[in-house]
CSV table of C-alpha atoms in Angstrom, one decimal:
chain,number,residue,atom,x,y,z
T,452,UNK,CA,90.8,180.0,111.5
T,453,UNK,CA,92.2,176.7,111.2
T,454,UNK,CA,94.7,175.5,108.5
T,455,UNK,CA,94.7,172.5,106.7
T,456,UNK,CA,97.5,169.8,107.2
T,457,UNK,CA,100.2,170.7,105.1
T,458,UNK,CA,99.9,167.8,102.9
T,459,UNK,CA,96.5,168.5,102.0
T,460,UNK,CA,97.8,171.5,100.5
T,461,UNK,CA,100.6,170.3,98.8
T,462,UNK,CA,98.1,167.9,97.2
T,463,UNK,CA,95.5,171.0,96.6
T,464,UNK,CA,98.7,173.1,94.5
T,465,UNK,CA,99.6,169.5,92.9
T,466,UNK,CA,96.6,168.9,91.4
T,467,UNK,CA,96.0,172.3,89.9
T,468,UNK,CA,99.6,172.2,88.5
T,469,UNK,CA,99.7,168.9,86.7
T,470,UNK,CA,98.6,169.6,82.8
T,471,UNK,CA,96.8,167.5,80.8
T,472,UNK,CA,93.6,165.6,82.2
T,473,UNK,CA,95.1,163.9,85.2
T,474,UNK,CA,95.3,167.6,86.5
T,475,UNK,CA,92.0,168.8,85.9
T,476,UNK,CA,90.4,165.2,87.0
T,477,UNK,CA,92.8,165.7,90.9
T,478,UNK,CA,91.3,169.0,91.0
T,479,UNK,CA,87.7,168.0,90.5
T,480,UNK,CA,88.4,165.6,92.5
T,481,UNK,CA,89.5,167.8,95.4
T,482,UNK,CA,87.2,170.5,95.2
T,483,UNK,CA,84.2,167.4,95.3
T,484,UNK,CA,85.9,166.5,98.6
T,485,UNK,CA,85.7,170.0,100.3
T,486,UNK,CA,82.0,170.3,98.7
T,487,UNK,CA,80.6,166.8,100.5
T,488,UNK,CA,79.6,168.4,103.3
T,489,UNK,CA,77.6,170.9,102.1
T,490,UNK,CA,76.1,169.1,98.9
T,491,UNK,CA,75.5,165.6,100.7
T,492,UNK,CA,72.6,166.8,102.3
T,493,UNK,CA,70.3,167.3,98.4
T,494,UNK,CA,72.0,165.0,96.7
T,495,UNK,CA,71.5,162.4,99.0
T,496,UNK,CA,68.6,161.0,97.8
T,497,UNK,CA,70.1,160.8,94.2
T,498,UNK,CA,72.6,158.9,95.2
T,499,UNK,CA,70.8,156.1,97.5
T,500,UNK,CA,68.6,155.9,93.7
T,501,UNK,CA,71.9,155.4,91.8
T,502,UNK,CA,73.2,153.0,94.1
T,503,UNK,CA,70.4,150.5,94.4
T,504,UNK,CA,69.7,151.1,90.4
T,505,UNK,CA,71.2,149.7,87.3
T,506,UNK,CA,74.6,150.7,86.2
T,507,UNK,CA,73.4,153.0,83.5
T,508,UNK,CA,71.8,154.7,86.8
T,509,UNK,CA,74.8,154.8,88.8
T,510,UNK,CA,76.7,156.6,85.4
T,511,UNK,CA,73.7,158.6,84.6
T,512,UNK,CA,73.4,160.3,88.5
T,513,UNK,CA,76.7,160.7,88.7
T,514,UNK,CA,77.4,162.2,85.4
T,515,UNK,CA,74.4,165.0,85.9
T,516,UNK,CA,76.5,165.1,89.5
T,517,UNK,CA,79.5,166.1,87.8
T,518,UNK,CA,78.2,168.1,85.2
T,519,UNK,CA,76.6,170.3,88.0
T,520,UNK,CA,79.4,170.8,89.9
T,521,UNK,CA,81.6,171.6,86.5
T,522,UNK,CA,78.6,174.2,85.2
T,523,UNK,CA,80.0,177.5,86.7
T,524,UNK,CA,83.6,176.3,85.0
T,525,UNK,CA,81.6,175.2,81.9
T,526,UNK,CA,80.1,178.8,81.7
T,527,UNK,CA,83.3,181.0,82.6
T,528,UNK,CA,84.9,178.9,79.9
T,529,UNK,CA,82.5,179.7,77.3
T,530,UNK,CA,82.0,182.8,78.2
T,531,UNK,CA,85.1,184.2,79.7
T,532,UNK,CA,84.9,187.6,79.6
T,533,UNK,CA,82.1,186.9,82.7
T,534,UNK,CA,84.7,186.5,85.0
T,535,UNK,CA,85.7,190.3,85.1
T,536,UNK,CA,82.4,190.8,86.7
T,537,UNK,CA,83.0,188.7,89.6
T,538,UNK,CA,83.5,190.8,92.9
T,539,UNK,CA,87.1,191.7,93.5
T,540,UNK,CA,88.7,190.4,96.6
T,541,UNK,CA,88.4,192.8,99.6
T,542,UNK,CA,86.7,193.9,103.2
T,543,UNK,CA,83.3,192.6,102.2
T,544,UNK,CA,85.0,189.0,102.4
T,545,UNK,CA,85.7,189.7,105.8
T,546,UNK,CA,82.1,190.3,106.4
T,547,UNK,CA,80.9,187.7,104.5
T,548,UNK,CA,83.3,185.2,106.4
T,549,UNK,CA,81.6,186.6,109.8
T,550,UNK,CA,77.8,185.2,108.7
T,551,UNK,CA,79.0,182.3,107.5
T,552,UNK,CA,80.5,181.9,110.9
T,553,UNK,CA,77.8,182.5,112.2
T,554,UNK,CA,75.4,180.1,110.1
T,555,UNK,CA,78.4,177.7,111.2
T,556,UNK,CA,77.6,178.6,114.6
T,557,UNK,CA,73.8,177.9,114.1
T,558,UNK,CA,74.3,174.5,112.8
T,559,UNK,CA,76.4,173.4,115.7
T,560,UNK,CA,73.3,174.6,118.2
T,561,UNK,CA,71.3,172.6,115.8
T,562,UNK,CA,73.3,169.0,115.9
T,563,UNK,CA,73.3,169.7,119.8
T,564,UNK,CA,69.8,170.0,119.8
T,565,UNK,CA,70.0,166.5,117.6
T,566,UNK,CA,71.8,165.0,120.0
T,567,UNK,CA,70.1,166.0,123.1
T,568,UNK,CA,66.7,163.8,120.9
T,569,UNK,CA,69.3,161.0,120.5
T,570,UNK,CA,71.6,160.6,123.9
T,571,UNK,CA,70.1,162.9,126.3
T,572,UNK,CA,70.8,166.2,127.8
T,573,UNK,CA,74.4,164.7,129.7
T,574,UNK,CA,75.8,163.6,126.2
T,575,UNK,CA,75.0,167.0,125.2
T,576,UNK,CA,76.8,168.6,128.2
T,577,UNK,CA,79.7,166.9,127.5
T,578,UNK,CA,79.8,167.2,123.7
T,579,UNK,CA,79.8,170.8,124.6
T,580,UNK,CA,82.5,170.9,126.8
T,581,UNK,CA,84.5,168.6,124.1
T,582,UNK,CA,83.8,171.1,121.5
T,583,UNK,CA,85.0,174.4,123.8
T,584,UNK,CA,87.8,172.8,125.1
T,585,UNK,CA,89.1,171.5,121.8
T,586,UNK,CA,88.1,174.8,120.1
T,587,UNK,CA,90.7,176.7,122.9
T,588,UNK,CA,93.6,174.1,122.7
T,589,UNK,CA,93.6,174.6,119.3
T,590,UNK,CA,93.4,178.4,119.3
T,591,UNK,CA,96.9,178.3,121.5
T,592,UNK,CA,98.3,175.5,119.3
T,593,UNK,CA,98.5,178.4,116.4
T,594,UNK,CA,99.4,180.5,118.7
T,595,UNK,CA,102.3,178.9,120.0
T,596,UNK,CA,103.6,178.1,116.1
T,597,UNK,CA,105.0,174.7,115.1
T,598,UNK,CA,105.3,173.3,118.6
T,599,UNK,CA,101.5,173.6,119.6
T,600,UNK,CA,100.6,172.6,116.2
T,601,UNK,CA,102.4,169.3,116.5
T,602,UNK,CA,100.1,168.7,119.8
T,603,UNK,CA,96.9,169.8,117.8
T,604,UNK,CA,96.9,166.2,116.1
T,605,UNK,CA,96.4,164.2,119.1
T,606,UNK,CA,93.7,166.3,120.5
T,607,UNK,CA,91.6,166.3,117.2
T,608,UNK,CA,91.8,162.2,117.2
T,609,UNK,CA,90.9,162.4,120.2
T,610,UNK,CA,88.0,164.6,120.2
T,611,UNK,CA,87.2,162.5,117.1
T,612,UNK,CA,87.6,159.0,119.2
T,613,UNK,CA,84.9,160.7,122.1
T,614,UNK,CA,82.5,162.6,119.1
T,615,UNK,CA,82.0,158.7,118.0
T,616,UNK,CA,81.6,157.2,121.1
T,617,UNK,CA,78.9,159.6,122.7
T,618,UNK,CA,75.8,159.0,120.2
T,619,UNK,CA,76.0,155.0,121.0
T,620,UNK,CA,75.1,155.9,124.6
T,621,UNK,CA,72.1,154.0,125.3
T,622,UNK,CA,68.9,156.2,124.6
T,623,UNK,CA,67.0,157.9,127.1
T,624,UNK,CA,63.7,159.9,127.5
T,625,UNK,CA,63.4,163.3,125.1
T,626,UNK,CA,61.9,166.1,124.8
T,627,UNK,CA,60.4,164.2,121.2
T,628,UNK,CA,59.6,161.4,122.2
T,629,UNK,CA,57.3,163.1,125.1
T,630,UNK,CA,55.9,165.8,122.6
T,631,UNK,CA,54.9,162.5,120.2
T,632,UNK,CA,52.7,161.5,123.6
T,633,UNK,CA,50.0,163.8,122.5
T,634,UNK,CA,51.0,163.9,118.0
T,635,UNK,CA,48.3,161.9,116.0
T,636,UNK,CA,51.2,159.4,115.0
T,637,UNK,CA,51.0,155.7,115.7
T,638,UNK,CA,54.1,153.8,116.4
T,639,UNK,CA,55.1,151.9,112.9
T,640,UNK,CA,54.4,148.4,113.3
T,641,UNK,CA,54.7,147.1,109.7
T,642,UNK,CA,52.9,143.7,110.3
T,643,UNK,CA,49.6,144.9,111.3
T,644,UNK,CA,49.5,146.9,108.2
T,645,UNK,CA,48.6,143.9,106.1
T,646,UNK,CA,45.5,143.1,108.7
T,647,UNK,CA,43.9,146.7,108.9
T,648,UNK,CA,44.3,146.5,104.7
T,649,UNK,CA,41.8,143.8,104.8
T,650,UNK,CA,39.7,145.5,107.1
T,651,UNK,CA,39.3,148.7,104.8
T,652,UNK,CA,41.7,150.9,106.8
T,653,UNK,CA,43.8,153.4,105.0
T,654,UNK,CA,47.5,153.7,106.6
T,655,UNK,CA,50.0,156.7,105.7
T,656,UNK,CA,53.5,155.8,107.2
T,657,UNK,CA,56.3,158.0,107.5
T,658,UNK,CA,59.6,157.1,108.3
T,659,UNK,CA,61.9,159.9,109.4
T,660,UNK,CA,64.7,160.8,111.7
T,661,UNK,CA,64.8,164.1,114.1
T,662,UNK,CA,67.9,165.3,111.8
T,663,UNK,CA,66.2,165.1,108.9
T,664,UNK,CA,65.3,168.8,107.5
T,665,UNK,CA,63.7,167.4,104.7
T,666,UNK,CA,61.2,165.6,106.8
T,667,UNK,CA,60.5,168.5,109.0
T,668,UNK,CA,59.6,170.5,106.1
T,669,UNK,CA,57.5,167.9,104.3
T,670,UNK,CA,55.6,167.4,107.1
T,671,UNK,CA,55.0,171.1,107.4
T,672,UNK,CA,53.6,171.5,104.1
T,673,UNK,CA,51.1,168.5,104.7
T,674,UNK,CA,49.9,168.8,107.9
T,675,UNK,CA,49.3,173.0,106.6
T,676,UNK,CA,46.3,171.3,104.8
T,677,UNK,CA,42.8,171.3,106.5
T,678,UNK,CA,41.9,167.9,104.4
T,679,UNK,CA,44.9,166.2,105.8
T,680,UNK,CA,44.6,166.9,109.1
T,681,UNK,CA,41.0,166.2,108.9
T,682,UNK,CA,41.6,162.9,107.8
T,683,UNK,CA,43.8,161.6,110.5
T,684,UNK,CA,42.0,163.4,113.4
T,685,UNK,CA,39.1,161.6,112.5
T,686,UNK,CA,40.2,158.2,111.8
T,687,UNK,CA,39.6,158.4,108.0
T,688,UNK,CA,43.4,157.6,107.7
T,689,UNK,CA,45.8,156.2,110.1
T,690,UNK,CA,48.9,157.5,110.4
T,691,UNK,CA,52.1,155.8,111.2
T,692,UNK,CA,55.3,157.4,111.5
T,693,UNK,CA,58.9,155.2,111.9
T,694,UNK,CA,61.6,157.1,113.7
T,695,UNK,CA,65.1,156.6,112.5
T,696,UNK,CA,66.6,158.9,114.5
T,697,UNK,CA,68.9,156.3,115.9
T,698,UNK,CA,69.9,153.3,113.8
T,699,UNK,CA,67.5,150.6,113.7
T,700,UNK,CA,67.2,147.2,111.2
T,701,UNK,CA,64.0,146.5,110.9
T,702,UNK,CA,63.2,150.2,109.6
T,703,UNK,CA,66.5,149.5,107.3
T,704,UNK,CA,64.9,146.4,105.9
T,705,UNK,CA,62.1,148.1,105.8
T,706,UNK,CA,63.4,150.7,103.4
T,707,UNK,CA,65.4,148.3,101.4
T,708,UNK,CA,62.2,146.0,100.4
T,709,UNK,CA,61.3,149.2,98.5
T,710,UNK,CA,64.8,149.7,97.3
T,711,UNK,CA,65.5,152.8,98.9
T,712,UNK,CA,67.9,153.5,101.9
T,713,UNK,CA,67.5,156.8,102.7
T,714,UNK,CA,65.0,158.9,104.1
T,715,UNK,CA,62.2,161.0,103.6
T,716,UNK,CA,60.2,157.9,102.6
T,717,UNK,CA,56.3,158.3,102.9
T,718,UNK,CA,53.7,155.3,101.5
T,719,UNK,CA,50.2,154.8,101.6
T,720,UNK,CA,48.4,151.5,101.6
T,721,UNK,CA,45.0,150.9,101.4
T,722,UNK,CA,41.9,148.3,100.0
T,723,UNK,CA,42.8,149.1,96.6
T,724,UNK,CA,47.1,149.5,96.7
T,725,UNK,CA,48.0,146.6,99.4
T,726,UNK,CA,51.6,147.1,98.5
T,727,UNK,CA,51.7,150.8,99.1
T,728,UNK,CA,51.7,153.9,96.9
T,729,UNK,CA,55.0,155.0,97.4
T,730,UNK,CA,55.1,159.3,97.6
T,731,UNK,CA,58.1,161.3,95.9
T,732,UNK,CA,60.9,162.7,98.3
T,733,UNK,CA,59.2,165.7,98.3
T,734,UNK,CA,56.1,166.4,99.0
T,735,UNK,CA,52.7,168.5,98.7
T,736,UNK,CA,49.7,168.1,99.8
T,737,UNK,CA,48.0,167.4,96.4
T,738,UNK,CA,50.2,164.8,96.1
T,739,UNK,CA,49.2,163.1,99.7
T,740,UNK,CA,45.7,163.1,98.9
T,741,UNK,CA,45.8,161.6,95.3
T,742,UNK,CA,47.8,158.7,97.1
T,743,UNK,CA,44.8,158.6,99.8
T,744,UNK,CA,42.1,158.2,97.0
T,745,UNK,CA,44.2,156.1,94.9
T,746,UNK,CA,44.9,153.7,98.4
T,747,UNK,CA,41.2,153.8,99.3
T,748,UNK,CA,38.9,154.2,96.3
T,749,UNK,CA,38.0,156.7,93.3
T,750,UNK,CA,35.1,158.2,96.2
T,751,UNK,CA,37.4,158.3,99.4
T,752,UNK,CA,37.6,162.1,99.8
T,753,UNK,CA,34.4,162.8,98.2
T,754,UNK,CA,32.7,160.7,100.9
T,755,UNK,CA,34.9,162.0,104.0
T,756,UNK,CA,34.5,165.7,104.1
């Protein structure tokens, strides 16, 4: 277990002491800031909307935002006498600490294996290393009281300095980029789109990144479907796919023609949509086809079965 600085808890006990609003806006305030990490992942997408929208959008996402976050407060206020049903505090947080450990645990393996697709299998090695040795100096630092805990500051920034530096390696060969030897996917190449338009073609492009779960899973619910995998094995519909894995501009600008700057983003072009049907965030396969037959023609899946 690892404290927080000590003036992030005076801060914490400030803002839930101070009446009035000022109090309860430094305490939703805080507890936002401890919930980024896990809530940035699904709300995301809102966000990227909001911020390329109007400013009714921007005060319309993040007042559902806030409202969301408030509801459990909302509902023990108006109903208080819920809150004598919540569990007591005793061993079973112990054990519930020790899976969420674990899950913690699990993610870690996970954003090595990220890595390891971004910077290669020495980067991985190293981050690794970084992660065990700061994890140990830190374990003595509390150990040793105030004086180690003094010395603790230095090594985070400095594991913090090296966690940045690391990714910008220059890429080399993965595992993904092999397995994509062999994957139906054609490298995005956004201006020979416009020529194989003209020529009848029907083009599905993907842009995604390896550490985006979101894409993972879309792409597992459409490639489940016999259609759509029919359809791309045999030509019917090519498929592109734009990996943004590591930083790059012209998949940026890409993104920002169609106002979005964030991923999952999944479009289909065709004879009769030459700017693109752009797909929701999430997907399903009904929805992938409808965007084929809408790209290509009222008859495009009844004449490719």
């Amino acid at each position: 277990e690892f404290r927080l600085p000590q003036g992030i808890s005076r801060a914490s006990a400030h803002s839930a002491s101070t009446a009035g609003f000022s109090g309860h806006f430094l305490q939703g305030a805080f507890a936002t800031i401890l919930a980024t990490p896990c809530s940035a992942p699904f709300v995301g997408t809102a966000v990227g909307f909001a911020l390329t929208g109007e400013t009714s959008d921007i005060f319309l996402i993040f007042g559902a935002l806030g409202v969301g976050l408030a509801l459990p407060y909302l509902i023990f206020a108006a109903l208080p006498t819920l809150a004598t049903r919540l569990p007591k505090p005793g061993p079973w947080m112990i054990k519930l600490k020790l899976v969420l450990g674990f899950l913690l645990a699990t993610t870690g393996i996970w954003l090595l294996n990220i890595l390891l697709s971004i910077s290669g299998p020495l980067a991985v090695l190293l981050s690794s290393g970084l992660v065990v040795t700061v994890g140990l100096v830190l374990y003595r630092a509390h150990k040793n009281g105030k004086m180690g805990l003094n010395l603790s500051g230095p090594v985070i920034l400095l594991a913090f300095v090296i966690a940045i530096v690391i990714p910008e390696w220059p890429l080399q060969p993965t595992f993904s980029q092999k397995r994509q030897d062999h994957s139906p996917w054609q490298t995005f190449d956004e201006a020979a789109i416009p020529n194989m338009v003209r020529q009848g073609k029907t083009i599905y492009v993907d842009v995604t990144a390896d550490w985006c779960i979101t894409c993972f899973t879309n792409k597992s619910v459409v490639f489940a479907n016999k259609k759509i995998k029919q359809l791309i094995s045999n030509g019917s519909v090519i498929a592109m796919q734009a990996d943004w894995t590591r930083p790059n501009d012209a998949i940026s600008r890409y993104l920002a023609r169609y106002n979005r700057y964030g991923i999952p983003f999944n479009i289909v072009y065709g004879p009769k949509k030459p700017n693109g049907v752009v797909l929701p965030e999430i997907l399903s396969a009904t929805v992938v086809l409808e965007a084929f037959a809408l790209a290509a023609g009222e008859n495009y899946l009844a004449t490719r079965k």
